[in-house]
PDB file of C-alpha atoms in Angstrom:
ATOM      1  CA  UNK A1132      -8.461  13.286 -18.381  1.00 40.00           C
ATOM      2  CA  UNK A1133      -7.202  14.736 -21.228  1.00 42.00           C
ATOM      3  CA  UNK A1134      -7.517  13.564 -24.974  1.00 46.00           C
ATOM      4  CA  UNK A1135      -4.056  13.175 -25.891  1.00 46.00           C
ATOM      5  CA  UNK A1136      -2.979  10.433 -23.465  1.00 58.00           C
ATOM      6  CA  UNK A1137      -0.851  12.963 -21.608  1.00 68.00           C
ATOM      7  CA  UNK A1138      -2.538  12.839 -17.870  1.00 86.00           C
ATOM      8  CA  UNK A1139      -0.748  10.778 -15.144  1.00 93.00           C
ATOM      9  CA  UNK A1140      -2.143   7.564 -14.080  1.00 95.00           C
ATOM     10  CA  UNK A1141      -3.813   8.653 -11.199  1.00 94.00           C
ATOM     11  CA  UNK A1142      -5.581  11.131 -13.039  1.00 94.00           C
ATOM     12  CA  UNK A1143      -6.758   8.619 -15.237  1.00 94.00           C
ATOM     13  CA  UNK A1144      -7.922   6.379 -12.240  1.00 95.00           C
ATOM     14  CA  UNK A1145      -9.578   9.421 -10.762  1.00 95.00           C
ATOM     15  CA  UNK A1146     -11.724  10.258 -13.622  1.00 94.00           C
ATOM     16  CA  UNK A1147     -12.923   7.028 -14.474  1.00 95.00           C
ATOM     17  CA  UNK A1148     -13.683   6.328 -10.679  1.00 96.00           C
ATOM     18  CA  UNK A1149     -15.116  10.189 -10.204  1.00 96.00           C
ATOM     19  CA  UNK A1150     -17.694   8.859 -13.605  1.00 95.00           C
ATOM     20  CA  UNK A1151     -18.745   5.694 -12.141  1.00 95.00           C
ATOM     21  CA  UNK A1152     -19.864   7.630  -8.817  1.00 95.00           C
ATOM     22  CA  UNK A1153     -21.265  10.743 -11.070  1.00 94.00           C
ATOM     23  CA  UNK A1154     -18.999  13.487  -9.295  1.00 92.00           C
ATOM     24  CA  UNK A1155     -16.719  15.810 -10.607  1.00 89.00           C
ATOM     25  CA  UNK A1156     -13.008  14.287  -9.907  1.00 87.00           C
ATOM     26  CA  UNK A1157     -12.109  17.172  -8.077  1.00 86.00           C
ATOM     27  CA  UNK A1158     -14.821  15.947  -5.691  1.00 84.00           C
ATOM     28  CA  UNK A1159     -12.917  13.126  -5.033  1.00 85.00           C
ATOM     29  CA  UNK A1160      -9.685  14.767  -3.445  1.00 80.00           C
ATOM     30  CA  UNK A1161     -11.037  14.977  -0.010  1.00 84.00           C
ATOM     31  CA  UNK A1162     -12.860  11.577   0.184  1.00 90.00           C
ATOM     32  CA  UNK A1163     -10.041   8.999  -1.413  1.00 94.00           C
ATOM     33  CA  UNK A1164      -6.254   8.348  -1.277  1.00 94.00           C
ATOM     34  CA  UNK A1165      -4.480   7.660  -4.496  1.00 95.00           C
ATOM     35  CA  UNK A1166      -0.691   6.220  -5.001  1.00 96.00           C
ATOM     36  CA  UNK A1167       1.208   5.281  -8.910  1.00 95.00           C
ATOM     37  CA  UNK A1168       3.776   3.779  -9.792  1.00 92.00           C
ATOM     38  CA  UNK A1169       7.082   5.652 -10.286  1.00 84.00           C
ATOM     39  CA  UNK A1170       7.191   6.532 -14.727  1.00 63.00           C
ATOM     40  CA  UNK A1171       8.784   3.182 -16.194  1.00 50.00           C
ATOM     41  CA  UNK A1172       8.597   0.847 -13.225  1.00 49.00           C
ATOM     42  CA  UNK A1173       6.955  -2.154 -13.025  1.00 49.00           C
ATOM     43  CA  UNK A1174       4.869  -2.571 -10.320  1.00 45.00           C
ATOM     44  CA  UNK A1175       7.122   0.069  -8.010  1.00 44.00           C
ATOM     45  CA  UNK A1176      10.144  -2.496  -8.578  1.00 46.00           C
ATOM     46  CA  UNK A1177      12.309   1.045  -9.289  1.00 46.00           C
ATOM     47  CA  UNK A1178      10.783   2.934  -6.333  1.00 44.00           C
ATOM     48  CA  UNK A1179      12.816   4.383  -3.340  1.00 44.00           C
ATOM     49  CA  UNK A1180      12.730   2.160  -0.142  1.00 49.00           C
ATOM     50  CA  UNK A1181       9.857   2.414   2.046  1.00 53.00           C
ATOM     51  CA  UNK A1182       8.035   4.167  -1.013  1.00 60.00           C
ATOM     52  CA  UNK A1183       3.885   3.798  -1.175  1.00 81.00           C
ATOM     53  CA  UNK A1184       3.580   1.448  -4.410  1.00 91.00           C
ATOM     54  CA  UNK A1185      -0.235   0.263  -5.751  1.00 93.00           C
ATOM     55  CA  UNK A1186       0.695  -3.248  -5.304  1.00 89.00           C
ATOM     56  CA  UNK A1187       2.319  -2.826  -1.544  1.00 89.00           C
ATOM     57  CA  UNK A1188      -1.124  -0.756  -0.967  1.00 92.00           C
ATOM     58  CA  UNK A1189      -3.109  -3.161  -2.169  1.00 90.00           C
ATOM     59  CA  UNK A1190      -1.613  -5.774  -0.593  1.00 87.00           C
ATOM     60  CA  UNK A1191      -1.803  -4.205   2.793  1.00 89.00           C
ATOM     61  CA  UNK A1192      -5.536  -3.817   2.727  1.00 90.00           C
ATOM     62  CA  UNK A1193      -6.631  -7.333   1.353  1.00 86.00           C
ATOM     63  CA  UNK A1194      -4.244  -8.922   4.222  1.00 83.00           C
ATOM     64  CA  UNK A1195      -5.748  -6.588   7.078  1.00 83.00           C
ATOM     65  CA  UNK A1196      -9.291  -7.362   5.857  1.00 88.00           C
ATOM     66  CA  UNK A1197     -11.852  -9.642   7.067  1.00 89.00           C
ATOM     67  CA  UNK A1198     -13.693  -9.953   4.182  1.00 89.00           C
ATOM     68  CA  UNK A1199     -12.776  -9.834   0.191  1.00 90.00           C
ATOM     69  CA  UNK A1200     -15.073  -9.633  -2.813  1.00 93.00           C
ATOM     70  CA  UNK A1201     -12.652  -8.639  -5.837  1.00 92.00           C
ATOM     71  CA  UNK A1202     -12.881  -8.317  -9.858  1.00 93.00           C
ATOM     72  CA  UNK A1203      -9.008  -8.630 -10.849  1.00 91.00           C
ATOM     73  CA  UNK A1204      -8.025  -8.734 -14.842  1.00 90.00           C
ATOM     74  CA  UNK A1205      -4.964  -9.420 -14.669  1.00 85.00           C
ATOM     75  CA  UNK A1206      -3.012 -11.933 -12.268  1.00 75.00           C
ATOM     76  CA  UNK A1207       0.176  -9.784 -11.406  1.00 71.00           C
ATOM     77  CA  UNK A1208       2.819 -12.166 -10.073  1.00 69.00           C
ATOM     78  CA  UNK A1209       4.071  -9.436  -7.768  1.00 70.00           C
ATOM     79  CA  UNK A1210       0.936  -8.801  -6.292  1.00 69.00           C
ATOM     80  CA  UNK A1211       0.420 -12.532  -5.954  1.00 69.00           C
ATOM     81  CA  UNK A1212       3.568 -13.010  -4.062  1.00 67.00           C
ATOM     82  CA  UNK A1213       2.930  -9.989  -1.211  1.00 66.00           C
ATOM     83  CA  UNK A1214      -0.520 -11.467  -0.799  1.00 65.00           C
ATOM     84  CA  UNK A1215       0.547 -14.545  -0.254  1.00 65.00           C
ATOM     85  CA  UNK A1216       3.433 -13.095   2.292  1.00 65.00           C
ATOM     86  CA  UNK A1217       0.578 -10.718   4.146  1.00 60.00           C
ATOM     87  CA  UNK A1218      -1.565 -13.814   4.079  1.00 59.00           C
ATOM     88  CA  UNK A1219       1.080 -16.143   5.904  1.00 62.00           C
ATOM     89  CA  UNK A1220       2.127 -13.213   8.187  1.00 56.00           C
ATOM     90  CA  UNK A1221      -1.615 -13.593   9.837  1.00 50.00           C
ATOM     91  CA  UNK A1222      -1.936 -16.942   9.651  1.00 51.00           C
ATOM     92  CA  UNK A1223       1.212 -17.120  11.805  1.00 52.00           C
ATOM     93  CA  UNK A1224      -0.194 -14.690  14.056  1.00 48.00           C
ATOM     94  CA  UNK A1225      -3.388 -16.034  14.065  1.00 45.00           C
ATOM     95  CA  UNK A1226      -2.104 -19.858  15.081  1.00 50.00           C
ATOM     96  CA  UNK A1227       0.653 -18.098  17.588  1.00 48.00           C
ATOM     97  CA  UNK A1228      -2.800 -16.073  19.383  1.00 49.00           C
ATOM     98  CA  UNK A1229      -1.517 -12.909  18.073  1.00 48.00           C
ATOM     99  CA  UNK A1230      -3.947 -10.175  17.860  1.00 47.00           C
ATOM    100  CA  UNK A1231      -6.920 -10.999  15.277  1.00 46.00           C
ATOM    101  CA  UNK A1232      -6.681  -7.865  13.008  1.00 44.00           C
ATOM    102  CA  UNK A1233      -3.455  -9.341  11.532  1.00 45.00           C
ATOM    103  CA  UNK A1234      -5.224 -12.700  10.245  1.00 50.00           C
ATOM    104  CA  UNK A1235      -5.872 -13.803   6.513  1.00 57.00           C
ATOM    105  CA  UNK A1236      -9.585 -12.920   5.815  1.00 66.00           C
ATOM    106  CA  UNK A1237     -12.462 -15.359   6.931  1.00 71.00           C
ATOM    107  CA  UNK A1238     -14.266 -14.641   3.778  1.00 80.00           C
ATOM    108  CA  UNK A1239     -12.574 -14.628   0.122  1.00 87.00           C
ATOM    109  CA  UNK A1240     -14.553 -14.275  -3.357  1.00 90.00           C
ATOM    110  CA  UNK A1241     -12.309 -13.517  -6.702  1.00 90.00           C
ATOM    111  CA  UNK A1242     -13.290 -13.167 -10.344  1.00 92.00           C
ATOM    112  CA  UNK A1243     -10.678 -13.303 -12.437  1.00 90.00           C
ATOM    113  CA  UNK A1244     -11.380 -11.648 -15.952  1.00 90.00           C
ATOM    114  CA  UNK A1245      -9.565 -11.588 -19.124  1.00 85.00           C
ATOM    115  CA  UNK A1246      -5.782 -12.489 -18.837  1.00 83.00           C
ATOM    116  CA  UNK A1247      -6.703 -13.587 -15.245  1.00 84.00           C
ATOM    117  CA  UNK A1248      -8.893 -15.660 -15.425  1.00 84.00           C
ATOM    118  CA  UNK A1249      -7.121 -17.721 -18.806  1.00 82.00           C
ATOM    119  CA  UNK A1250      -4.399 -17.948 -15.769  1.00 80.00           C
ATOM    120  CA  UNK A1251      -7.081 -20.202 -14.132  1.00 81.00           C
ATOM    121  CA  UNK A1252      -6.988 -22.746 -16.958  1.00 80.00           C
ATOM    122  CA  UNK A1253      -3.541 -22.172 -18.428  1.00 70.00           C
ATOM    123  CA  UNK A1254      -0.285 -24.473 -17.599  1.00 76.00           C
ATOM    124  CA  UNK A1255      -0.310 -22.904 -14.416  1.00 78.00           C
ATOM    125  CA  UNK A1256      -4.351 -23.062 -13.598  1.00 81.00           C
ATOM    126  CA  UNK A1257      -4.206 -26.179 -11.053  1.00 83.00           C
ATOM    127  CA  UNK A1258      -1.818 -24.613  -9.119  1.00 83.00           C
ATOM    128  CA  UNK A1259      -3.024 -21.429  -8.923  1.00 81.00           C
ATOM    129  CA  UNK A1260      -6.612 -22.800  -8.089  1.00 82.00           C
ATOM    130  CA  UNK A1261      -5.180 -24.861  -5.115  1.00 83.00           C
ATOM    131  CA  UNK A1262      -2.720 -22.164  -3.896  1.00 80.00           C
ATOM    132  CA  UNK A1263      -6.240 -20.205  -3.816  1.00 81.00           C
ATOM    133  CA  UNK A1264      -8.447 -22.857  -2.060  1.00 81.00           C
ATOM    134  CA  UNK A1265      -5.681 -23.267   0.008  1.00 81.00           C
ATOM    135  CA  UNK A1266      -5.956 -19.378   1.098  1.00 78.00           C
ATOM    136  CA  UNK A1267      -9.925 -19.994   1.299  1.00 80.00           C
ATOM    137  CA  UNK A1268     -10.738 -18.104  -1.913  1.00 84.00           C
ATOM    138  CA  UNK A1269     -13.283 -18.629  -3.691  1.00 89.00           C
ATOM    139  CA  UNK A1270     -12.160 -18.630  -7.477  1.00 89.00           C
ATOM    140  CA  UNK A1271     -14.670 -17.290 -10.248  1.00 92.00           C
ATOM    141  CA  UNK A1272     -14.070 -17.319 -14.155  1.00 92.00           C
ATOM    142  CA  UNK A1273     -15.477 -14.290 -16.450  1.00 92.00           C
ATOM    143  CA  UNK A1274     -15.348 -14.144 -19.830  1.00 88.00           C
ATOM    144  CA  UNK A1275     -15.219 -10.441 -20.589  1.00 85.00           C
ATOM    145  CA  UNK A1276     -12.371  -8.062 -19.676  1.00 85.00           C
ATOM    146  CA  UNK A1277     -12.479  -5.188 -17.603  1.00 86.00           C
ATOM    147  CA  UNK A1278      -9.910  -2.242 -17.942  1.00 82.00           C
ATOM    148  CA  UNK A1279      -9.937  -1.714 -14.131  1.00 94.00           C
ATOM    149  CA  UNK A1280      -9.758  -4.396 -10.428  1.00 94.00           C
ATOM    150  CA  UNK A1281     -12.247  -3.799  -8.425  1.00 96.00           C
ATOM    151  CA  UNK A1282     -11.698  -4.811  -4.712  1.00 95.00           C
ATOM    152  CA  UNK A1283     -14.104  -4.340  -1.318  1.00 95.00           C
ATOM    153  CA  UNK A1284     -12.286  -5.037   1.768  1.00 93.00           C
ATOM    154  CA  UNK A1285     -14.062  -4.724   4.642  1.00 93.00           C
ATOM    155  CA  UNK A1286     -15.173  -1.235   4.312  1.00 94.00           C
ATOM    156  CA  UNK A1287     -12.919  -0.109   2.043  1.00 95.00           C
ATOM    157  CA  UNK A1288     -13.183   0.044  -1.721  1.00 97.00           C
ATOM    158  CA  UNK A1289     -10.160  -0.247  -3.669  1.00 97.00           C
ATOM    159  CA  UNK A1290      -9.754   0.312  -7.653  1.00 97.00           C
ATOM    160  CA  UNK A1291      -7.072  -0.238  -9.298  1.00 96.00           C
ATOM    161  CA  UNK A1292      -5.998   1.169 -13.184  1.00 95.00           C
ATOM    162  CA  UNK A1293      -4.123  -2.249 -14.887  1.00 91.00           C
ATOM    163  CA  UNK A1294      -1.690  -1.676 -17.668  1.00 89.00           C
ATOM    164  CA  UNK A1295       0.963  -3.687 -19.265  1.00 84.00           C
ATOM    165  CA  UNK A1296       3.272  -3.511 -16.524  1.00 85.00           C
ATOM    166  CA  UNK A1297       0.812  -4.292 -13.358  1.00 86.00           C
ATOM    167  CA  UNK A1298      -1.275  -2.047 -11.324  1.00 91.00           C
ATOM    168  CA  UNK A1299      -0.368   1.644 -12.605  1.00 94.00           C
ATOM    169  CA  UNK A1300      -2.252   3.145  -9.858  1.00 96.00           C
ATOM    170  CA  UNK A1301      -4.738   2.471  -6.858  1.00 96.00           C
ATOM    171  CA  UNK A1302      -7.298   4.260  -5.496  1.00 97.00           C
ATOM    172  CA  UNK A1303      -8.622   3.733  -2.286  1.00 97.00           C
ATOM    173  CA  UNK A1304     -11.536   5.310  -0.170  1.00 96.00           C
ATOM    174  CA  UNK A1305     -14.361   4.577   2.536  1.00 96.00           C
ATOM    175  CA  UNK A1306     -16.494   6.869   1.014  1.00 95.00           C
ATOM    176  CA  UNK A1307     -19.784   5.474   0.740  1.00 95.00           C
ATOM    177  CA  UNK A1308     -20.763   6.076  -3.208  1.00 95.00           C
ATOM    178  CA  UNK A1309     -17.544   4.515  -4.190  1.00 96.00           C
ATOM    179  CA  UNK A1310     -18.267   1.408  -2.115  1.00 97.00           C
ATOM    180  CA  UNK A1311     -21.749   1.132  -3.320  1.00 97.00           C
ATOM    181  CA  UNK A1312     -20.384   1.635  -6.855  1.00 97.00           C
ATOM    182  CA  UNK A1313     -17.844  -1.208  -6.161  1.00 97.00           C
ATOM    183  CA  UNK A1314     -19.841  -3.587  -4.333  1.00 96.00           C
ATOM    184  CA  UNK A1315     -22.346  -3.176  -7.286  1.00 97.00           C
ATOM    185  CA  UNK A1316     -19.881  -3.877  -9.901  1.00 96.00           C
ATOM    186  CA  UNK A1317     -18.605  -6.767  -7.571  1.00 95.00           C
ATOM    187  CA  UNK A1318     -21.968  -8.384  -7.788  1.00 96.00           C
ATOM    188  CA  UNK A1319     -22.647  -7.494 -11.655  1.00 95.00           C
ATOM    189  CA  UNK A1320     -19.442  -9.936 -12.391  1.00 95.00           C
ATOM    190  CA  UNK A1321     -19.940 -12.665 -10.008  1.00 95.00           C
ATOM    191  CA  UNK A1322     -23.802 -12.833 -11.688  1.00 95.00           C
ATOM    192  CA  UNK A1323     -22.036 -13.666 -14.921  1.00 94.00           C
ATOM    193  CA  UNK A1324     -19.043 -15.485 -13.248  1.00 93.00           C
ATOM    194  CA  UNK A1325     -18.689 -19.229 -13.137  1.00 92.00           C
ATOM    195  CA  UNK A1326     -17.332 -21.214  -9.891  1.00 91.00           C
ATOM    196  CA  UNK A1327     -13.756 -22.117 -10.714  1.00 87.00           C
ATOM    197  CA  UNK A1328     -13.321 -26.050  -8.992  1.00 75.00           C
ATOM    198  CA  UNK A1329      -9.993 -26.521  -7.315  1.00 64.00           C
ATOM    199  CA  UNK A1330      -8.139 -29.446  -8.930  1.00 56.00           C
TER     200      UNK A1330
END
């Protein structure tokens, strides 16, 4: 990463991932995929059909998961919406017998931090908390911030760099030192996390 604000995204994600896990980021090439959003989008809105986009990623491995622990800082409203279109995509599947890898997952646990989690308790809060229950998610409030979302999914760990615009990159990986980074940092905020009560 270099001093003068100059490396890409990715690079930036890489580096702060490669220091969590103690490795050198080069290290990390082999053993993690990594996708950013096209210079000036937001969220991929400018990107070529059928282009990878951190938000599409994303949203394709929380709604082919089982199981979601997450640390998210910022609620990104097009994020939100492919969720919520993965999400009804299995439950459709799930009620019409389809096969079971294409359901919502069985077990949901969110912390929202900084500007996400004053989402919880804005204008907007009680519908956002029931649109959430509704999804079985278990909704947590932090206080703090954190620069980065931090998502396991099944046996994936996901982290995502968050700028103004949305998620500026994601990078995801099975390796096992990221995941045991992740699930680590997963627990460390839902320690400090209070339940959020639908309603």
């Amino acid at each position: 990463m270099s001093d003068d604000g100059s490396a890409s995204p990715a690079a930036v994600l890489r580096s702060i991932v490669a220091r969590a896990v103690d490795c050198d980021p080069a290290g990390l090439g082999d053993r993690t995929a990594i996708v950013e959003r096209a210079s000036g989008s937001a969220n991929g809105a400018d990107e070529p059909e059928g282009s990878p986009t951190p938000v599409g990623r994303l949203a394709e491995l929380i709604g082919g998961s089982d199981s979601v622990v997450a640390v998210v800082p910022r609620f990104d409203a097009d994020l939100a919406g492919r969720l919520n279109a993965s999400l009804s995509a299995g439950d459709e599947a799930h009620e019409s017998g389809a096969a079971d890898d294409a359901t919502a997952p069985s077990e949901g646990r969110v912390v929202f931090t900084g500007s996400a989690a004053d989402r919880l308790t804005g204008t907007t809060g009680a519908v956002v908390r029931r649109a959430l229950a509704d999804r079985g998610v278990d909704a947590y409030r932090h206080e703090g911030e954190s620069p980065i979302a931090v998502v396991l999914a099944d046996d994936r760990a996901a982290v995502g760099l968050i700028d103004g615009a949305g998620v500026a990159a994601l990078l995801w990986t099975r390796d096992a030192a990221v995941r045991e980074w992740a699930a680590a940092t997963c627990r460390r905020y839902l320690d400090a996390a209070e339940p959020v009560a639908d309603g």
